Tab-separated table of C-alpha atoms in Angstrom:
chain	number	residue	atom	x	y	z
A	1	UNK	CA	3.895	5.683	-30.025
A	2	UNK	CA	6.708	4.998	-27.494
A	3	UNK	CA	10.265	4.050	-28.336
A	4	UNK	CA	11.615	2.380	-25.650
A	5	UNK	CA	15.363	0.812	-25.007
A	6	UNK	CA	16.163	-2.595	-26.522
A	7	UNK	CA	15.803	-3.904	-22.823
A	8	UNK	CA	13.662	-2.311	-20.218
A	9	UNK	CA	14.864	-3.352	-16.490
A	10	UNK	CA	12.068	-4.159	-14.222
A	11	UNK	CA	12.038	-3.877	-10.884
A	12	UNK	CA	12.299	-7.805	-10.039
A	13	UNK	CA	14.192	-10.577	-12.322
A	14	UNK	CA	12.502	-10.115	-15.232
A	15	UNK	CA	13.491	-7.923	-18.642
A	16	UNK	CA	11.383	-6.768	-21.186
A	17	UNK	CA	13.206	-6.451	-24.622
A	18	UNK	CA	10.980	-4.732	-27.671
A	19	UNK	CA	11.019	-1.942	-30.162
A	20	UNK	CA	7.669	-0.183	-30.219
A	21	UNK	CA	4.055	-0.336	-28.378
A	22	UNK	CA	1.596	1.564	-27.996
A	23	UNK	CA	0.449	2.677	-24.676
A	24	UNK	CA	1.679	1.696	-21.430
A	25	UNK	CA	1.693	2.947	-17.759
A	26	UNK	CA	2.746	2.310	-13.911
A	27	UNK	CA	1.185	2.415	-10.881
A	28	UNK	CA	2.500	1.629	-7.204
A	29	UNK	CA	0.248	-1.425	-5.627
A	30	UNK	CA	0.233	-4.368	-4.015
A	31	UNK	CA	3.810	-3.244	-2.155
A	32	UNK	CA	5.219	-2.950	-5.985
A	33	UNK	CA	5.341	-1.160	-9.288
A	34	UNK	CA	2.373	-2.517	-11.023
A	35	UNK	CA	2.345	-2.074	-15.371
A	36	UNK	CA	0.024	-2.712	-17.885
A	37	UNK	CA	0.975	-1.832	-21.435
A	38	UNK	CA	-1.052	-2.306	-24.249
A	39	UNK	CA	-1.211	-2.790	-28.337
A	40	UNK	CA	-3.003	-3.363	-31.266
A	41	UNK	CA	-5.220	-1.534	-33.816
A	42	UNK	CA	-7.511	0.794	-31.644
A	43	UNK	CA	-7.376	3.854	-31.265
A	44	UNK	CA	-5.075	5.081	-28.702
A	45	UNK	CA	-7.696	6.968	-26.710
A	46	UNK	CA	-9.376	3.411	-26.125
A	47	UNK	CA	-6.766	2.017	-24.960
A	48	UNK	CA	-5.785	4.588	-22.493
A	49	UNK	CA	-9.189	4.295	-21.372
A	50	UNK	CA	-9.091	0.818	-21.020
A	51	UNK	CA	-5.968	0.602	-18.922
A	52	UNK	CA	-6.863	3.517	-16.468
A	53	UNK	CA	-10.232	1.481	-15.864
A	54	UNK	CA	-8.268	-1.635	-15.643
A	55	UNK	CA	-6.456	-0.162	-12.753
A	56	UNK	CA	-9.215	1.743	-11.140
A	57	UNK	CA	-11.859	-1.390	-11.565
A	58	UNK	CA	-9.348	-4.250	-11.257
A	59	UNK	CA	-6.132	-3.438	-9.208
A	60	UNK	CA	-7.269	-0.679	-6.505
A	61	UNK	CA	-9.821	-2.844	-5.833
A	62	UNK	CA	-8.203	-5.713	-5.272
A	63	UNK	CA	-5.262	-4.445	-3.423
A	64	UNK	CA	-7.724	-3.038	-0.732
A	65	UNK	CA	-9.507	-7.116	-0.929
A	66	UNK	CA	-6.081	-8.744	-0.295
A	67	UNK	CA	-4.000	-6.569	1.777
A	68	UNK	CA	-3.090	-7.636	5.292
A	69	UNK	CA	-1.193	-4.782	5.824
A	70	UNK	CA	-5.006	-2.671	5.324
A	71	UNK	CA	-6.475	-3.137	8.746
A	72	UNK	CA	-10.258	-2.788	6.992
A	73	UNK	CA	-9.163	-5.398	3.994
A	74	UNK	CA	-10.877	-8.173	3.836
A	75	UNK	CA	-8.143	-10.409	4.338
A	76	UNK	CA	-7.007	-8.746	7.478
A	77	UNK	CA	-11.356	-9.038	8.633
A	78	UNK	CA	-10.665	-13.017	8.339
A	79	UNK	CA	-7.419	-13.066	9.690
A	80	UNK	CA	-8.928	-11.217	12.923
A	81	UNK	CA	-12.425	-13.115	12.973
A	82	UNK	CA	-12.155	-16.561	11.595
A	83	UNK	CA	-10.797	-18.453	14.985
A	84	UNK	CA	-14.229	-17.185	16.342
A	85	UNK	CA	-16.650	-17.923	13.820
A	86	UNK	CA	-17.329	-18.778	9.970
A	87	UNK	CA	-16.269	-15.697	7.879
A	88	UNK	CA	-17.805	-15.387	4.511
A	89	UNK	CA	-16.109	-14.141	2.106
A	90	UNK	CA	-16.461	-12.740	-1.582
A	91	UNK	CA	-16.972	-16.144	-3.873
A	92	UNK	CA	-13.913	-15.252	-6.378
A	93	UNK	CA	-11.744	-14.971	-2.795
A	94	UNK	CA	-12.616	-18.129	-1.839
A	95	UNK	CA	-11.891	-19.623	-5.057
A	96	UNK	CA	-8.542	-18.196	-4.940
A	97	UNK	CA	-8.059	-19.693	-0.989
A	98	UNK	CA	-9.325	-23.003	-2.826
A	99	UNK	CA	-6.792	-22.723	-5.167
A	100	UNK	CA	-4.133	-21.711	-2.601
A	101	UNK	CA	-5.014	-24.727	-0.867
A	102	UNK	CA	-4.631	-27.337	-3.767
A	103	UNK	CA	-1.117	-25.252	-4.743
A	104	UNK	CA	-0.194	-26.579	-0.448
A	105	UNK	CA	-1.503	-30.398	-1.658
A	106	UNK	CA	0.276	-30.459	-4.867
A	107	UNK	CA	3.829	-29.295	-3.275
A	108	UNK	CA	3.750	-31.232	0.179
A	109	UNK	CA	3.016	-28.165	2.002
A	110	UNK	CA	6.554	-26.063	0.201
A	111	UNK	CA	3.698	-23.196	-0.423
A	112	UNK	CA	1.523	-22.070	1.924
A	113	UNK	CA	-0.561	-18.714	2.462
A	114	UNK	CA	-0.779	-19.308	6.518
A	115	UNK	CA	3.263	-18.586	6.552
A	116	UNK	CA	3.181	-15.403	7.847
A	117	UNK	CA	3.991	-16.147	11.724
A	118	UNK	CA	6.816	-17.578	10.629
A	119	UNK	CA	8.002	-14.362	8.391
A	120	UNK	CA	7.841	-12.029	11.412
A	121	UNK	CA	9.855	-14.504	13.608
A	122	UNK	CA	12.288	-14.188	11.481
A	123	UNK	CA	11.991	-10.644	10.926
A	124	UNK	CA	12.198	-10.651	7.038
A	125	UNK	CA	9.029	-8.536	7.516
A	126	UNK	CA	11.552	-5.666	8.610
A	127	UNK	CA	13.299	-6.115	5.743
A	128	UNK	CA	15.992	-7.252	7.999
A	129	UNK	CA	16.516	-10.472	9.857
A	130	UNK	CA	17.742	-12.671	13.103
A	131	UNK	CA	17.973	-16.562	13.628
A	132	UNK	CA	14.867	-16.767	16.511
A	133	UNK	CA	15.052	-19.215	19.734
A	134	UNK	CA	14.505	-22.653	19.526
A	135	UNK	CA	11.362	-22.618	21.768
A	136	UNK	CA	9.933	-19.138	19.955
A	137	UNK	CA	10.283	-20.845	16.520
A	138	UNK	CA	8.395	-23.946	17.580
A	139	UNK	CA	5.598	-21.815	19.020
A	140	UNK	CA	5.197	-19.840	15.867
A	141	UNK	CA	5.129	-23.337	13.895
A	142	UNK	CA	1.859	-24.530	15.750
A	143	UNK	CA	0.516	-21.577	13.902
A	144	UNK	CA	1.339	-22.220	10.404
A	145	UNK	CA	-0.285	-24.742	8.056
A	146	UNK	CA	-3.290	-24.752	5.421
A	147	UNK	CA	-4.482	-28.029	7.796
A	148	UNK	CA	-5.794	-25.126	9.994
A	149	UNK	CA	-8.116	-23.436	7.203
A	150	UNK	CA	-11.725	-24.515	7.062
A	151	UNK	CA	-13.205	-23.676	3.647
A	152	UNK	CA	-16.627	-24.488	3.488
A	153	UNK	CA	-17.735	-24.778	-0.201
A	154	UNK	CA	-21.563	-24.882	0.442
A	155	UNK	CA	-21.509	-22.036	2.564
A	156	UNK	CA	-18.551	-20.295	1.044
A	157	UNK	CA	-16.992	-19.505	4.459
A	158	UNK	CA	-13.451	-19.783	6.043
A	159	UNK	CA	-12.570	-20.613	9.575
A	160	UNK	CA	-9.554	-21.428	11.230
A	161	UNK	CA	-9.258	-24.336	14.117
A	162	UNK	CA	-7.305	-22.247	16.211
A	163	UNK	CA	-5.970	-18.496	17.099
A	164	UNK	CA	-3.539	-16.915	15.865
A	165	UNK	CA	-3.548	-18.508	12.348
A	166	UNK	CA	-3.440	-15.815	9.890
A	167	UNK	CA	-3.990	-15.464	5.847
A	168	UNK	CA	-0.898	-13.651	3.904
A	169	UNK	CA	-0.894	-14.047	0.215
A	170	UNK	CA	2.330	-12.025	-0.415
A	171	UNK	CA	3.451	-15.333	-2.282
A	172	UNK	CA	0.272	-15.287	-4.921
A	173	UNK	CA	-1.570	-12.554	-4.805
A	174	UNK	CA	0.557	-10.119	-6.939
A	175	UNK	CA	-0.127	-12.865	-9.915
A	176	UNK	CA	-3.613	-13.322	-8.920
A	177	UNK	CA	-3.925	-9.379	-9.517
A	178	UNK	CA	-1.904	-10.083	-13.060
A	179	UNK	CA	-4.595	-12.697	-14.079
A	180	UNK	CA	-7.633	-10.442	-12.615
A	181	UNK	CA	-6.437	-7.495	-14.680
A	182	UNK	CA	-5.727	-9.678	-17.917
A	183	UNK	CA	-9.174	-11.192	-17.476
A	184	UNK	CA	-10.529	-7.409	-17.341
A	185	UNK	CA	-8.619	-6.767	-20.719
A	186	UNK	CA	-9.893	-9.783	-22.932
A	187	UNK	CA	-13.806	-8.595	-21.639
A	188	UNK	CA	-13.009	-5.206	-23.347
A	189	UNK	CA	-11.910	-6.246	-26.304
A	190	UNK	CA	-8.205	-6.155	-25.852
A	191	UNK	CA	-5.933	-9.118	-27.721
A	192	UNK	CA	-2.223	-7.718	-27.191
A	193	UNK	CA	-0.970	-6.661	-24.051
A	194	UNK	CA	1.492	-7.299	-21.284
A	195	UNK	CA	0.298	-7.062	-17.437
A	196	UNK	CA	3.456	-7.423	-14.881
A	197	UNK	CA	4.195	-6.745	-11.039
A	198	UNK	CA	7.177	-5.744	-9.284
A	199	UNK	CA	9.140	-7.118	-11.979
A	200	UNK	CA	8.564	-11.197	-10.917
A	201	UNK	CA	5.237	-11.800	-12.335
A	202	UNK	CA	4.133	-11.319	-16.318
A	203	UNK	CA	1.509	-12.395	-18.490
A	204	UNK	CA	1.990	-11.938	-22.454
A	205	UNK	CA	-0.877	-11.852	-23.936
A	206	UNK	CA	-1.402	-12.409	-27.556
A	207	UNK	CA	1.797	-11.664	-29.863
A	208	UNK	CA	2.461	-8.109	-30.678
A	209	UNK	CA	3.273	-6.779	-33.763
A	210	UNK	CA	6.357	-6.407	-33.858
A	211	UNK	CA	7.394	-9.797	-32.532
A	212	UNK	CA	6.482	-13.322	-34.047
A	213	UNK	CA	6.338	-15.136	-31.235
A	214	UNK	CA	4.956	-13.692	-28.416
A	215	UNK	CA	6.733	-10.989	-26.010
A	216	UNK	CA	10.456	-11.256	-25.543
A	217	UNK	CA	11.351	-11.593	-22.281
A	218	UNK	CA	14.803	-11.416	-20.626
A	219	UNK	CA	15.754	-13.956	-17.298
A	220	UNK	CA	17.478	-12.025	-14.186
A	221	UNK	CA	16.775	-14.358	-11.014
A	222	UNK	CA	14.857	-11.573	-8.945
A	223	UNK	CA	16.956	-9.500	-7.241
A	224	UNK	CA	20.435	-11.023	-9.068
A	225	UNK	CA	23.026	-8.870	-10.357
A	226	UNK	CA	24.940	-9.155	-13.372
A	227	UNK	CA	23.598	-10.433	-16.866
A	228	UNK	CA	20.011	-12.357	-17.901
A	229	UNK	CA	20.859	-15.685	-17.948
A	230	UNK	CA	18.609	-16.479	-20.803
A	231	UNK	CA	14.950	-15.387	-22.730
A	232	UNK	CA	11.951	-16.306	-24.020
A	233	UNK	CA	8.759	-15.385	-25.871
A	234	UNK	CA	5.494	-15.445	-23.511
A	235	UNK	CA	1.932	-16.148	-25.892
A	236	UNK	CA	-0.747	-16.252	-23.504
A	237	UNK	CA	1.094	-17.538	-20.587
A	238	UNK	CA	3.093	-16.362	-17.256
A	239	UNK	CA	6.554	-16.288	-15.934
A	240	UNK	CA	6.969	-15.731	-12.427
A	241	UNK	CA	10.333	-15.418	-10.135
A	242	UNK	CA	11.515	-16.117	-6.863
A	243	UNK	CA	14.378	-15.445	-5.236
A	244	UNK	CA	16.075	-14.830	-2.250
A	245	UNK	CA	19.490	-12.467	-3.889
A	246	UNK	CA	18.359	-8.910	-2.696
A	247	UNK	CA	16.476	-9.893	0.756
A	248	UNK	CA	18.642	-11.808	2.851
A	249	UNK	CA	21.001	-11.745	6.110
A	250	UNK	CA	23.812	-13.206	7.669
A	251	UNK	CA	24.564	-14.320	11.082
A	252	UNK	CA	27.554	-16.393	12.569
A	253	UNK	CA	28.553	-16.632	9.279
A	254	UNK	CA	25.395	-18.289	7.552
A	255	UNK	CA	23.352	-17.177	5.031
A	256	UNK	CA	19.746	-16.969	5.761
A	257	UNK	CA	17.130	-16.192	2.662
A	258	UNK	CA	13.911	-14.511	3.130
A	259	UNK	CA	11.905	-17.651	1.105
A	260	UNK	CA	10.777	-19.744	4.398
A	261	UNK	CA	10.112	-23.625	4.379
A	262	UNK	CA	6.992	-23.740	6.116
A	263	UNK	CA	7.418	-27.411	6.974
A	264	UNK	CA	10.414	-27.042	8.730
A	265	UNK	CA	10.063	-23.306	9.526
A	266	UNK	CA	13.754	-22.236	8.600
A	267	UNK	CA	14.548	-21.259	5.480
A	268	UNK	CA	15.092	-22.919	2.651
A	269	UNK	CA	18.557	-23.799	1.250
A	270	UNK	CA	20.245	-24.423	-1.892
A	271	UNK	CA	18.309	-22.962	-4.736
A	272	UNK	CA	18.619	-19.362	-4.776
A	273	UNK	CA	15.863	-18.242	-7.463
A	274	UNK	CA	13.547	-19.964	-9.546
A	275	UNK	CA	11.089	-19.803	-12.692
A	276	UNK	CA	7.676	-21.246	-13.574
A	277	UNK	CA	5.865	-21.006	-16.768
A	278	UNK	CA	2.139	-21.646	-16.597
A	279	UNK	CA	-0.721	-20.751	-18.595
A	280	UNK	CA	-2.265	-18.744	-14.960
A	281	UNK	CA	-0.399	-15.897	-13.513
A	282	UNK	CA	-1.246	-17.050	-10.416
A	283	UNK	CA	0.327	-20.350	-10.295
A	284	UNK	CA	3.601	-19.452	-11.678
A	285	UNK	CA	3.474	-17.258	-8.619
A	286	UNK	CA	3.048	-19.678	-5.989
A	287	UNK	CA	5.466	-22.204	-7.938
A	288	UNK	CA	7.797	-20.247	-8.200
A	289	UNK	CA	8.278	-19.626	-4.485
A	290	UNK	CA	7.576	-23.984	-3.830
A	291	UNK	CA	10.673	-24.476	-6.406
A	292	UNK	CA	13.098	-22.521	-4.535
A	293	UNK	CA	11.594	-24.532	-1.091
A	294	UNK	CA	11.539	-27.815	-2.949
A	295	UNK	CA	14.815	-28.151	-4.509
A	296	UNK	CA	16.095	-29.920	-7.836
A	297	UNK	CA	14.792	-33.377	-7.145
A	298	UNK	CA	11.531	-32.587	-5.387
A	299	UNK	CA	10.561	-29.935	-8.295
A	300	UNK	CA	11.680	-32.274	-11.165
A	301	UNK	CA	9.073	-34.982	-9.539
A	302	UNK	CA	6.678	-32.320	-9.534
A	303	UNK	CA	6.860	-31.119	-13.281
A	304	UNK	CA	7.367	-34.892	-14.477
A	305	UNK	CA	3.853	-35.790	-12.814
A	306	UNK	CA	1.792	-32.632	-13.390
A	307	UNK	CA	3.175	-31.358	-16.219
A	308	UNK	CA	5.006	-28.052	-15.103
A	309	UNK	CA	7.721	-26.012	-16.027
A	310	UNK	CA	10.596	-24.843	-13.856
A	311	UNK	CA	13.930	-23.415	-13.917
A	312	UNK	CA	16.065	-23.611	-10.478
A	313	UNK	CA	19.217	-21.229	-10.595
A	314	UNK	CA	22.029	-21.700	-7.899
A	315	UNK	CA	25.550	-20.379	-7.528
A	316	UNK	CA	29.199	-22.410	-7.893
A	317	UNK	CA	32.326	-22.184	-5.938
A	318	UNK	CA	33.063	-19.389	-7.791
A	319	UNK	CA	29.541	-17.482	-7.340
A	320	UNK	CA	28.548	-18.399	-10.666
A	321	UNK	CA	25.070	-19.057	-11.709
A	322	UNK	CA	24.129	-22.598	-12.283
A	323	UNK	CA	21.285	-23.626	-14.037
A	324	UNK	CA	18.558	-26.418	-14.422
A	325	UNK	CA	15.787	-26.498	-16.594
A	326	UNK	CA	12.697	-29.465	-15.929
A	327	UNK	CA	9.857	-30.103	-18.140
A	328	UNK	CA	9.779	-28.363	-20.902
A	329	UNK	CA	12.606	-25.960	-21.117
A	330	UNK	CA	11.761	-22.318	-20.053
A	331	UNK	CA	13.996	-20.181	-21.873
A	332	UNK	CA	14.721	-20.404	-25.821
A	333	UNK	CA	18.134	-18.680	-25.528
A	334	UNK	CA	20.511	-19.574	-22.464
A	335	UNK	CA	23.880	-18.990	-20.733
A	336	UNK	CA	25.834	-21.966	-20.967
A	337	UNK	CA	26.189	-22.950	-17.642
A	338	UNK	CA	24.600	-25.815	-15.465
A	339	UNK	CA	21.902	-28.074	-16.801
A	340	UNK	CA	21.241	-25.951	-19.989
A	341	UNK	CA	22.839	-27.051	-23.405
């Protein structure tokens, strides 16, 4: 048994706040600190079995699938081949593109996997950052856009209309891995655990025992300093973060975040971090990158006509968080400051 402090920091904007569990351990992947922890009746040798073959079957795996940083992934084999010819790809890959590509149709485009063009002109992919040329930018945006990607159901193939379109699911795939690994869990037998990556994404699953109402989770707008802003209890669902506090630059005195518009190809403005809740890991992901593009009115039309859940977080005058919850609020205990009672 492990006695942790009231409230463990992750690495992103999300805090985990419990007394006791049973097993739990971290692994670097996906570009992040990857956890699983687990709880429940069985014995503890199960359930350290069950997590290090949750990382070794599930995560490694995957990580080597969806990395375009991996020149033999086979993300970065489509990325290379697909202006050429059909690729096909592994059937629960495509379903995730096909899902990627319904996440572009349901925001107008504010989330899209083909952004990566526009990321390197910008140089965020450096962790650093410069405002590009006028005609460089508007080259790189005739290579961004889901409109590009073929998928071809009855075949199960992707293609791309032209070169130099490329696939780069740094915006989803860290929650697809969440809801992969949680997947992997319930098959096994597990019924209380808590998967999380780089501190943005989580999935609570079940409620454990020492908590009524799910796992207690603490609100820090990734990459924020300074207090949570508010909490919650996650039961079978996932919260996922955005935010644009830690990687950022400034140039002739503007601010420029590293969360790209890829309609307009500059980045976005206003909202500095936002929250989705979601029953999928890896739809809070994308969401919560769209909200930050989208902005207050765009996201509350979005969660009044499908349903979703979203907190946007900006700062005042005075660099103070504002807040603004739409659809059904997010966290259960909240700062009093901007739209939250």
């Amino acid at each position: 048994m492990v006695n942790p402090q009231a409230v463990d920091n992750l690495a992103g904007g999300i805090e985990l706040a419990f007394g006791e569990y049973r097993l739990r351990r971290r692994q670097v992947a996906m570009g992040s600190v990857f956890e699983i922890i687990l709880d429940g009746d069985r014995d503890e040798v199960e359930l350290r079995a069950l997590i290090e073959s949750a990382f070794a079957e599930v995560v490694e795996p995957l990580e080597m699938q969806l990395s375009h940083y991996r020149s033999g992934s086979e993300i970065s084999w489509i990325n290379e081949n697909a202006h050429r010819e059909p690729v096909r790809v592994e059937p629960r890959l495509f379903d995730l593109l096909r899902e990627c590509a319904a996440l572009t149709s349901m925001t107008h485009g504010a989330f899209d996997v083909t952004i990566g063009p526009l990321v390197r002109c910008w140089g965020f992919h450096r962790k650093g950052g410069r405002v590009p040329p006028a005609e460089e930018l508007a080259e790189v945006r005739e290579r961004v856009g889901m409109e590009h990607v073929v998928l071809d159901a009855q075949t199960g193939t992707v293609a791309f209309d032209r070169e130099g379109i490329e696939l780069n699911l740094g915006g989803v795939g860290k929650g697809y891995v969440v809801d992969r690994v949680v997947e992997y869990l319930a098959r096994y037998g597990a019924h209380c655990a808590l998967v999380e990556s780089g501190g943005s994404t989580v999935y609570g699953m079940g409620v454990p025992p020492i908590s009524d109402g799910g796992w207690h989770v603490g609100v820090r707008p990734a990459g924020a300093e300074g207090e949570r802003i508010g909490s919650l209890h996650l039961a079978d669902a996932a919260l996922s973060t955005s935010g644009d506090f830690r990687q950022h630059f400034v140039e002739g005195g503007v601010r420029y975040g590293h969360i790209i518009d890829p309609r307009t190809g500059w980045p976005a403005r206003g909202v500095r971090a936002a929250c989705s809740v979601t029953a999928s890991a890896t739809r809070a992901d994308a969401l919560s990158t769209a909200f930050v593009v989208l902005g207050a009115e765009d996201t509350e039309s979005l969660c009044s006509k499908y349903g979703e859940r979203a907190l946007l977080m900006s700062l005042d005058a005075e660099n103070e968080p504002e807040t603004l919850q739409f659809g059904q609020p997010i966290l259960e205990q909240a700062r009093s400051t901007g739209g939250i009672d």
